[in-house]
Coordinates of C-alpha atoms (C1' of nucleotides) in Angstrom, one line a residue:
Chain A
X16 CA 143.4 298.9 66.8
X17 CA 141.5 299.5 70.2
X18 CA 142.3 301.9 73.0
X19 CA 144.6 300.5 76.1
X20 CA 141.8 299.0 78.3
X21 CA 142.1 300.8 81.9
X22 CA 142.2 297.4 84.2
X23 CA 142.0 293.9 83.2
X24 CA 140.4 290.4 84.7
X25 CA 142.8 290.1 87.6
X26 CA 142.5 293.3 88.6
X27 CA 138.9 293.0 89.1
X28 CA 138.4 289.7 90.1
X29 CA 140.8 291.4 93.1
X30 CA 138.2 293.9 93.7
X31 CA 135.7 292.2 93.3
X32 CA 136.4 289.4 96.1
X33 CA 136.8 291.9 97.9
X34 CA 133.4 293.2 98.2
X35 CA 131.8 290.1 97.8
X36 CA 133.5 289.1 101.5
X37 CA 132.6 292.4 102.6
X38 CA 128.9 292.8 101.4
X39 CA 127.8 289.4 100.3
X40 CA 125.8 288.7 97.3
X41 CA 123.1 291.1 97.4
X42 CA 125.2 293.9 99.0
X43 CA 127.7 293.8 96.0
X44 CA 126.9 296.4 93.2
X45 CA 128.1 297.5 90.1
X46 CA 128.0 301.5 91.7
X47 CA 130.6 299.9 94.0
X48 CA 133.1 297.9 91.9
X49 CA 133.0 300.6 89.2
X50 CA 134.4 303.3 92.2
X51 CA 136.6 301.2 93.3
X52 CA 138.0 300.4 89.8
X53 CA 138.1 303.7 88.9
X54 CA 136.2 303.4 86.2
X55 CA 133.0 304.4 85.1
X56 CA 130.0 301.8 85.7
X57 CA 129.1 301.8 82.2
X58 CA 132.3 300.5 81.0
X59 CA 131.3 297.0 83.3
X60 CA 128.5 296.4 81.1
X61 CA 131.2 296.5 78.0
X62 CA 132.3 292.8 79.3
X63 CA 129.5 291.9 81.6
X64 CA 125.9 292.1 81.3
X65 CA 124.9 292.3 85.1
X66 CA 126.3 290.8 88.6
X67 CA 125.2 287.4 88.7
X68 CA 127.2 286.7 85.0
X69 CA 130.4 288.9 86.4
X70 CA 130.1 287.2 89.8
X71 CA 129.5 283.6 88.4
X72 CA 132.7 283.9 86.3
X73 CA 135.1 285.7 89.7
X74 CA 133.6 282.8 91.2
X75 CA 134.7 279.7 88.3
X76 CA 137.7 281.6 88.1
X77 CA 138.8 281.6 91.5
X78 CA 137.8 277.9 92.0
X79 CA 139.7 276.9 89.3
X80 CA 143.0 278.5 90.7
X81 CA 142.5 276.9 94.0
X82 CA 142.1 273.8 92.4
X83 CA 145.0 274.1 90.1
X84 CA 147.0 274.5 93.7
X85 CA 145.2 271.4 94.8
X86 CA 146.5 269.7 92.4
X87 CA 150.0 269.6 93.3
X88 CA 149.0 267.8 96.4
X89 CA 149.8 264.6 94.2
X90 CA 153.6 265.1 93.5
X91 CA 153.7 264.3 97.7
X92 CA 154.4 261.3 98.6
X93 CA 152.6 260.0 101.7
X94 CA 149.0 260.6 102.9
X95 CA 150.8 262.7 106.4
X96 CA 152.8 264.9 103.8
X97 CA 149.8 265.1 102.0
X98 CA 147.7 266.1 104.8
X99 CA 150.4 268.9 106.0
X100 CA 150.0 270.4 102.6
X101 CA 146.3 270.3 102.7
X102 CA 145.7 272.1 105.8
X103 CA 148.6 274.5 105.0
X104 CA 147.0 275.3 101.7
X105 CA 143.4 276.2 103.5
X106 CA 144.8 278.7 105.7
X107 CA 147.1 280.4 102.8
X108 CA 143.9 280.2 100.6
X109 CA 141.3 280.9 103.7
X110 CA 138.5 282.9 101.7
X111 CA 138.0 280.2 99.2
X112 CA 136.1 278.4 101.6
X113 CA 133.9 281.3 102.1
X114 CA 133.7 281.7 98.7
X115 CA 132.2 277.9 97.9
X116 CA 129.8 278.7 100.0
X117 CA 128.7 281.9 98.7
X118 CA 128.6 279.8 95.7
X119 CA 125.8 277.9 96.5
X120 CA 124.0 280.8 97.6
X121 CA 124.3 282.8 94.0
X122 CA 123.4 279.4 92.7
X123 CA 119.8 279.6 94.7
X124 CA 119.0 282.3 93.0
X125 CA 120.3 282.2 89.9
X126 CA 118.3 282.0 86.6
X127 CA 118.5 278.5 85.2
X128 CA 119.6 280.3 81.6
X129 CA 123.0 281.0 82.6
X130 CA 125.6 279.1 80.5
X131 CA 128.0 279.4 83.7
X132 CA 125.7 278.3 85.9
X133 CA 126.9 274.6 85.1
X134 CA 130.4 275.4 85.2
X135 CA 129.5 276.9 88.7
X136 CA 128.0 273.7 89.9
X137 CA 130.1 271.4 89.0
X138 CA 133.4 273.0 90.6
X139 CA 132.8 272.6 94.3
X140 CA 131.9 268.5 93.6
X141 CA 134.9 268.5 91.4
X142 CA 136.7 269.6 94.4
X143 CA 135.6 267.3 96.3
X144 CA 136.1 264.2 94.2
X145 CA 139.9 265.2 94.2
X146 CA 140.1 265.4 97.5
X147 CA 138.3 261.8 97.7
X148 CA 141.1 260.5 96.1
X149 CA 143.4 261.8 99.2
X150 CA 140.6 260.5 101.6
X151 CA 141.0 257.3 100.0
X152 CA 144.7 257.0 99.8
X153 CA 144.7 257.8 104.1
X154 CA 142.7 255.1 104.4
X155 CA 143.8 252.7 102.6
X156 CA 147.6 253.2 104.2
X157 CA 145.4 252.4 107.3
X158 CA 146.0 256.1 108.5
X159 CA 142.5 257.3 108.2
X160 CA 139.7 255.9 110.4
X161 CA 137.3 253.6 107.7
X162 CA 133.9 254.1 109.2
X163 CA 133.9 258.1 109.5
X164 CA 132.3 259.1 105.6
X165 CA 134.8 260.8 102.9
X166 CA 132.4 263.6 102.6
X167 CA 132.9 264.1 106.8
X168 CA 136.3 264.4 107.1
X169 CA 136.5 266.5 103.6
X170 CA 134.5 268.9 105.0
X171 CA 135.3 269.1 108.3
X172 CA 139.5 269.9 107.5
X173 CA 137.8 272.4 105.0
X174 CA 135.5 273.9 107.8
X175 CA 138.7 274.4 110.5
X176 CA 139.6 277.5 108.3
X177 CA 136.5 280.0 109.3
X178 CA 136.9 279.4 113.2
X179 CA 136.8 282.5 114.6
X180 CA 140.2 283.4 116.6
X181 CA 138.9 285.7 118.8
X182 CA 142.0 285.5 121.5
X183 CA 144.1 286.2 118.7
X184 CA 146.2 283.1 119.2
X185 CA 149.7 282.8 117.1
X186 CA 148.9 281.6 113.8
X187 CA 151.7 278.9 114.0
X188 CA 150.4 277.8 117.0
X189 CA 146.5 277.8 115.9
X190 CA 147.4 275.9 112.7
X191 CA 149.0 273.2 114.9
X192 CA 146.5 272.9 117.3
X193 CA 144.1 272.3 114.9
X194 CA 145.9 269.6 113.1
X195 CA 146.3 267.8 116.7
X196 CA 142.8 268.2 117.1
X197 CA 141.7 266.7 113.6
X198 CA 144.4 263.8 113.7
X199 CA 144.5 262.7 117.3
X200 CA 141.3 265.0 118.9
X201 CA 140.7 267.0 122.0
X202 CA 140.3 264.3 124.5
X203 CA 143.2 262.9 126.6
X204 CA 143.3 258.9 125.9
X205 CA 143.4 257.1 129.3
Chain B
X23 CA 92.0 300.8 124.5
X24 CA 94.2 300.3 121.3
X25 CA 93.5 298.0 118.6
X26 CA 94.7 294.8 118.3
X27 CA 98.3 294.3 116.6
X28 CA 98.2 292.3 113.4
X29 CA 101.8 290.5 115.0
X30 CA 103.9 290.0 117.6
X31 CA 107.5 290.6 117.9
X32 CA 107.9 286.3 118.0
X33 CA 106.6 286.2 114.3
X34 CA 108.7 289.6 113.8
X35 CA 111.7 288.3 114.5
X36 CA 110.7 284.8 113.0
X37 CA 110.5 286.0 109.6
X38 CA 113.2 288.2 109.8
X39 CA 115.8 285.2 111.0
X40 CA 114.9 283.8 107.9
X41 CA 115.3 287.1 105.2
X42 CA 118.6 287.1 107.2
X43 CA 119.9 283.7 106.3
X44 CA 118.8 283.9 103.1
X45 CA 119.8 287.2 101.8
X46 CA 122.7 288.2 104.5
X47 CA 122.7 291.7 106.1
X48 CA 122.9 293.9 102.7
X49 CA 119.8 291.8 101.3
X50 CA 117.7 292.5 104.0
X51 CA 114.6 295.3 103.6
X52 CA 111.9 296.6 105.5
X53 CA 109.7 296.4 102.2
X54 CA 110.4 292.3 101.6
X55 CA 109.7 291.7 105.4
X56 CA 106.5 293.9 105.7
X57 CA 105.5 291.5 103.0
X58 CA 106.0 288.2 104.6
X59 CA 104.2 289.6 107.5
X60 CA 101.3 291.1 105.5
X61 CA 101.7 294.0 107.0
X62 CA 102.3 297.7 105.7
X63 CA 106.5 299.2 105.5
X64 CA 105.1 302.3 107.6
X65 CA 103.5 300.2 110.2
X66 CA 107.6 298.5 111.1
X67 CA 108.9 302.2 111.6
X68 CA 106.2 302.3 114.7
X69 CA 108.6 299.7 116.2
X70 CA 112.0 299.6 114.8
X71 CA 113.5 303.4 113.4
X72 CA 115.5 301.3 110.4
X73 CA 117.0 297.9 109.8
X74 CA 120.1 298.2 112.1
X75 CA 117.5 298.3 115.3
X76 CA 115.4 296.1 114.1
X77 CA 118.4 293.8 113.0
X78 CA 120.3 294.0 116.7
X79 CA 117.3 293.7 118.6
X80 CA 116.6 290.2 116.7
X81 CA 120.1 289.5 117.4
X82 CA 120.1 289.8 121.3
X83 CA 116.5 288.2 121.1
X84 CA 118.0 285.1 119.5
X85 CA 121.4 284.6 121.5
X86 CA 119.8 285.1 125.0
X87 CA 117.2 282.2 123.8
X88 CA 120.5 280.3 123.3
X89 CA 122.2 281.3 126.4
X90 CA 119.8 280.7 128.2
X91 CA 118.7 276.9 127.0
X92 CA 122.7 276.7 127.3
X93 CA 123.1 277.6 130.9
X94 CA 120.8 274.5 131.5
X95 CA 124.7 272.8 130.9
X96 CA 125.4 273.5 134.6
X97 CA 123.0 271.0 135.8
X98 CA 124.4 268.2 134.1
X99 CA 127.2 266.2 136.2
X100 CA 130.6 265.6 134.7
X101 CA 132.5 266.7 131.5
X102 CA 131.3 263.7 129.3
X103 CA 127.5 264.5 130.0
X104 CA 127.8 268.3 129.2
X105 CA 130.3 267.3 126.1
X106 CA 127.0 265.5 124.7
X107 CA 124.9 267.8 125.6
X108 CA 126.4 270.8 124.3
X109 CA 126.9 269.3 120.5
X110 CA 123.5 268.1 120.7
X111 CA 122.4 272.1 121.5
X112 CA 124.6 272.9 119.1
X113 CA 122.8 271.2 116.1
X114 CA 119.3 271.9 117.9
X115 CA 120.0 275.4 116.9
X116 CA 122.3 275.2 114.1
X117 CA 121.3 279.3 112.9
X118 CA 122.4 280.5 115.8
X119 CA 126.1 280.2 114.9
X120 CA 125.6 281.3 111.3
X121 CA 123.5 284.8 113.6
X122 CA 126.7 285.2 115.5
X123 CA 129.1 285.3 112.6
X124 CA 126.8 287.8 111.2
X125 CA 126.6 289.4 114.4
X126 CA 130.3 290.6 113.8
X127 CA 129.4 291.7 110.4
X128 CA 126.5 294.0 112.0
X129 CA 128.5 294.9 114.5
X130 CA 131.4 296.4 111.9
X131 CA 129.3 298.7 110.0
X132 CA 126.6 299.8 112.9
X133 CA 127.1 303.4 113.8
X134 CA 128.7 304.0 117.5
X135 CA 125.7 305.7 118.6
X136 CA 123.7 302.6 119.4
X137 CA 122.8 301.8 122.8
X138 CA 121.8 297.9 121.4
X139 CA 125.3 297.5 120.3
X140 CA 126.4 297.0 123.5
X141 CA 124.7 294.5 124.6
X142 CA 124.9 292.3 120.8
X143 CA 128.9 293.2 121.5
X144 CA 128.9 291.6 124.9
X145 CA 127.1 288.3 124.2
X146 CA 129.2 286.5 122.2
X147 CA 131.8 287.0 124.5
X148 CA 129.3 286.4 127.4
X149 CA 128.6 282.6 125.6
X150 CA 132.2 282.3 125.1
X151 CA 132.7 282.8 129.0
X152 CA 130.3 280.6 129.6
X153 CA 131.5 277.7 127.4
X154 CA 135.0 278.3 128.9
X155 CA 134.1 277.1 132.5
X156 CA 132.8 274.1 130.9
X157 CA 136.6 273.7 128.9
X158 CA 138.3 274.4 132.6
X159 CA 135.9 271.2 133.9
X160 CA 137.1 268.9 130.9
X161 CA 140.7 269.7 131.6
X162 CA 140.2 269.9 135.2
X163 CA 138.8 266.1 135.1
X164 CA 141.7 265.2 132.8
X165 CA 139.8 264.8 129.9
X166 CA 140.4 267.7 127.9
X167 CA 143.7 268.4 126.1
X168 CA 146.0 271.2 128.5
X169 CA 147.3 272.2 125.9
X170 CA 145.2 273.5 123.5
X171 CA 143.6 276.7 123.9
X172 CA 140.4 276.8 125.2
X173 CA 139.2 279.7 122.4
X174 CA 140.7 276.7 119.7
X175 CA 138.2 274.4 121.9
X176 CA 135.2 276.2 121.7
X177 CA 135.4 277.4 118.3
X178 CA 136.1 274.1 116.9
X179 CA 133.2 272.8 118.3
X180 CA 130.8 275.7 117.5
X181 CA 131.9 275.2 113.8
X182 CA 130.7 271.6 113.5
X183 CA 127.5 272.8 112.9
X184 CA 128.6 274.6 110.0
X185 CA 130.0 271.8 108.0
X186 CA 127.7 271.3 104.8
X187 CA 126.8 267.3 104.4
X188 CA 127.2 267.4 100.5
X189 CA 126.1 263.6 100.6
X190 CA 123.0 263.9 103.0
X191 CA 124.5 261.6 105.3
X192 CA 121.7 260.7 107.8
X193 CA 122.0 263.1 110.5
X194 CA 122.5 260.4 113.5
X195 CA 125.3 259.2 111.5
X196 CA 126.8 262.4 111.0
X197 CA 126.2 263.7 114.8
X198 CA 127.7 261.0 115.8
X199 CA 130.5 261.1 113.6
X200 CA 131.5 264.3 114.4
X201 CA 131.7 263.7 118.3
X202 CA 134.5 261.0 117.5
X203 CA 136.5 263.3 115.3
X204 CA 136.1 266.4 117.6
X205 CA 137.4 263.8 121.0
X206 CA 139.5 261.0 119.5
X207 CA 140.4 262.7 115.7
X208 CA 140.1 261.0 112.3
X209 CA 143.5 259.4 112.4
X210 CA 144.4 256.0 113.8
X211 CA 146.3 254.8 116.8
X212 CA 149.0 252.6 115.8
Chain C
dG12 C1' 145.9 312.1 58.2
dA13 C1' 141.7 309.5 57.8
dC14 C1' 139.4 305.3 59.3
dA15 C1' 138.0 301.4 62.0
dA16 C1' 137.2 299.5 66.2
dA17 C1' 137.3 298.8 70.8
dA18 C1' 137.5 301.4 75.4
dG19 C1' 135.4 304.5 78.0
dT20 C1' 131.9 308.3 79.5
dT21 C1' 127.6 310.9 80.1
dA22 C1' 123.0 311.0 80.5
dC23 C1' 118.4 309.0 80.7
dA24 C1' 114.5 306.0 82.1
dT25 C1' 113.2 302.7 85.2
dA26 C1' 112.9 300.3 89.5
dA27 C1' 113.4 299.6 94.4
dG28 C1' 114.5 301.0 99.1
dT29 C1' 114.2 304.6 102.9
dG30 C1' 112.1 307.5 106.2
dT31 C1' 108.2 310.6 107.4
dC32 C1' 103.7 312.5 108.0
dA33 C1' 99.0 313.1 107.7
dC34 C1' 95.4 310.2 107.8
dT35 C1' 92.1 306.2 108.9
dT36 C1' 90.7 302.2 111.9
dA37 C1' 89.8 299.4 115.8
dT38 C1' 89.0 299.0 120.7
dA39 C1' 88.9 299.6 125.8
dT40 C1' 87.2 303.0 129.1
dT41 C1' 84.0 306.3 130.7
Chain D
dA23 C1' 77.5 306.7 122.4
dA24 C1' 81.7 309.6 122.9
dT25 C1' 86.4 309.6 123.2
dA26 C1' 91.3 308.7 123.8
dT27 C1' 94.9 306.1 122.1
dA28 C1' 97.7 302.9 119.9
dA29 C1' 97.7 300.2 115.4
dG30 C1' 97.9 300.4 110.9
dT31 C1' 97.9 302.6 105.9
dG32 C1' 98.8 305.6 101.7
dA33 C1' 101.3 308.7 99.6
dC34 C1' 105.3 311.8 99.2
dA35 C1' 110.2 313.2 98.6
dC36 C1' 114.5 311.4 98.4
dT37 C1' 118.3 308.2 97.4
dT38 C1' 120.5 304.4 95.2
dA39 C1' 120.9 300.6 91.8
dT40 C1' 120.0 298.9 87.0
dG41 C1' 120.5 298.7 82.1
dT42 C1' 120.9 301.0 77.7
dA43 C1' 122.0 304.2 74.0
dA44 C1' 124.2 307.9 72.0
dC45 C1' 128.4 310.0 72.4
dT46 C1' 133.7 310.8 72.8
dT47 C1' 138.5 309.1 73.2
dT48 C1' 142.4 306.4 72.1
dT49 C1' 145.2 303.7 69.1
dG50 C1' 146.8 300.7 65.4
dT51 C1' 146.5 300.3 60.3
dC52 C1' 146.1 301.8 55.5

DNA sequence: GACAAAAGTTACATAAGTGTCACTTATATT
DNA sequence: AATATAAGTGACACTTATGTAACTTTTGTC
């Protein structure tokens, strides 16, 4: 009945992380995304009705598919094989993390009307309650330490991901540095 | 033989540190910080030609402050008292690392032409110097891990800061926390 | 082939940011 | 008191973003 549409949701979800990374909330425009789509700007207001509704919904969808990865972090047996899989799913998914936080800062200034706005908010913590449940399972195998809090050791494994590498160290060999560093530390035991 | 200024560049750069964190690079304007500093637009373009002056100048202003409070590291004996030290600087002046991250993003869209870049170019690497002697101390002493890389070292710690406490976890608790994950890890020693 | 319906475009009004210039105001010096 | 001078303002031209409405294009259905 309709005409073929010119892009579709994945396509600029793509474009749109994209700029968000590059120019942050207030930097991103409609003027932009629209070039870069090819596409007039007009024809963004067809399916959204400004940025915070367009970048509200990237942002639930993009959540949403890092969780769904999440998720198969409990057909692993294990809380070591579960860890590997953690960190190595940060680093293939590193903007995510930049991302969440973003999200809270769209949140700050969002209107209190939006229907996504819950959606929005309740992503992140739902995030983090599944990843509690890994938290829990390390310490009760007696691998994790018990007095340092869940919410700690979530975020600092989530935080390793936006360290800078300026020396342009071999991936490989940053990725297992870090996990050293998280498991067993920096210092030398004597 | 003038007439007195209405601010200084302390309260300048005071409000514009916090238009910065709060609305990133893009979201900054000369119009919303004339405002906070009850001041006219016109009466900024005496001082600053446009945003990327006024934004690098800041910049330099606020990571000399920090190299400089951070050079007070040298007078402190041994690696253990400086470790200490340098976390607790660290969440003294938790902005500065989210300024130097933003620094880069400056830095990547400034025009060649500017004399400031330079200098906002050379100081994070200048802090990174600096933090590095204190790495060669810590592995010098035996306390530090050889083998990890020193950038993996200082970057690690520098991102502590960053790590959002969902759970408002006192802050002594936290701080301290964070100093046993960073030197003996979050795993236990069987 | 005409029509319905969604996709897309062009064009407009409005709002906000930028940079500049002529102008006014305050103040120390003489 | 007169004046030089830096501080500050108001207003203009220009640019870019926003949101909307009237219009055109494409495509499946009857």
């Amino acid at each position: 009945m309709a005409r073929e549409r010119k892009f579709n949701t994945v396509e600029l979800f793509h474009e749109a992380k994209q700029l968000l990374l590059q120019h942050g909330y207030d930097g991103f425009t409609f003027s932009l995304l629209a070039d870069r789509m090819e596409v007039s700007r007009a024809a963004l207001y067809k399916y959204y009705d400004n940025k915070e509704e367009l970048i509200t919904d990237f942002m639930v969808y993009e959540m949403e598919e890092f969780l769904d990865e999440l998720k198969e972090i409990e057909k692993l047996e294990g809380f070591e094989r579960q860890f590997d899989f953690l960190i190595d799913l940060i680093f293939k998914k590193t903007e995510v993390h930049e991302l969440i936080r973003a999200a809270e800062h769209v949140i700050a200034r969002m209107e209190a009307a939006f229907t996504s706005r819950e959606k929005l908010e309740k992503l992140p913590l739902d995030m983090y309650k599944f990843l509690q449940r890994f938290i829990l399972l390390g310490k009760a195998e007696g691998k994790l330490k018990e007095h340092i809090p869940d919410g700690l050791i979530i975020g600092f494994i989530l935080q390793t991901v936006a360290i800078p590498n300026h020396f342009g160290i071999p991936k490989a060999e940053w990725i297992h540095s870090i996990k050293e560093i998280i498991s067993q530390g920096m210092f030398m035991n004597n």
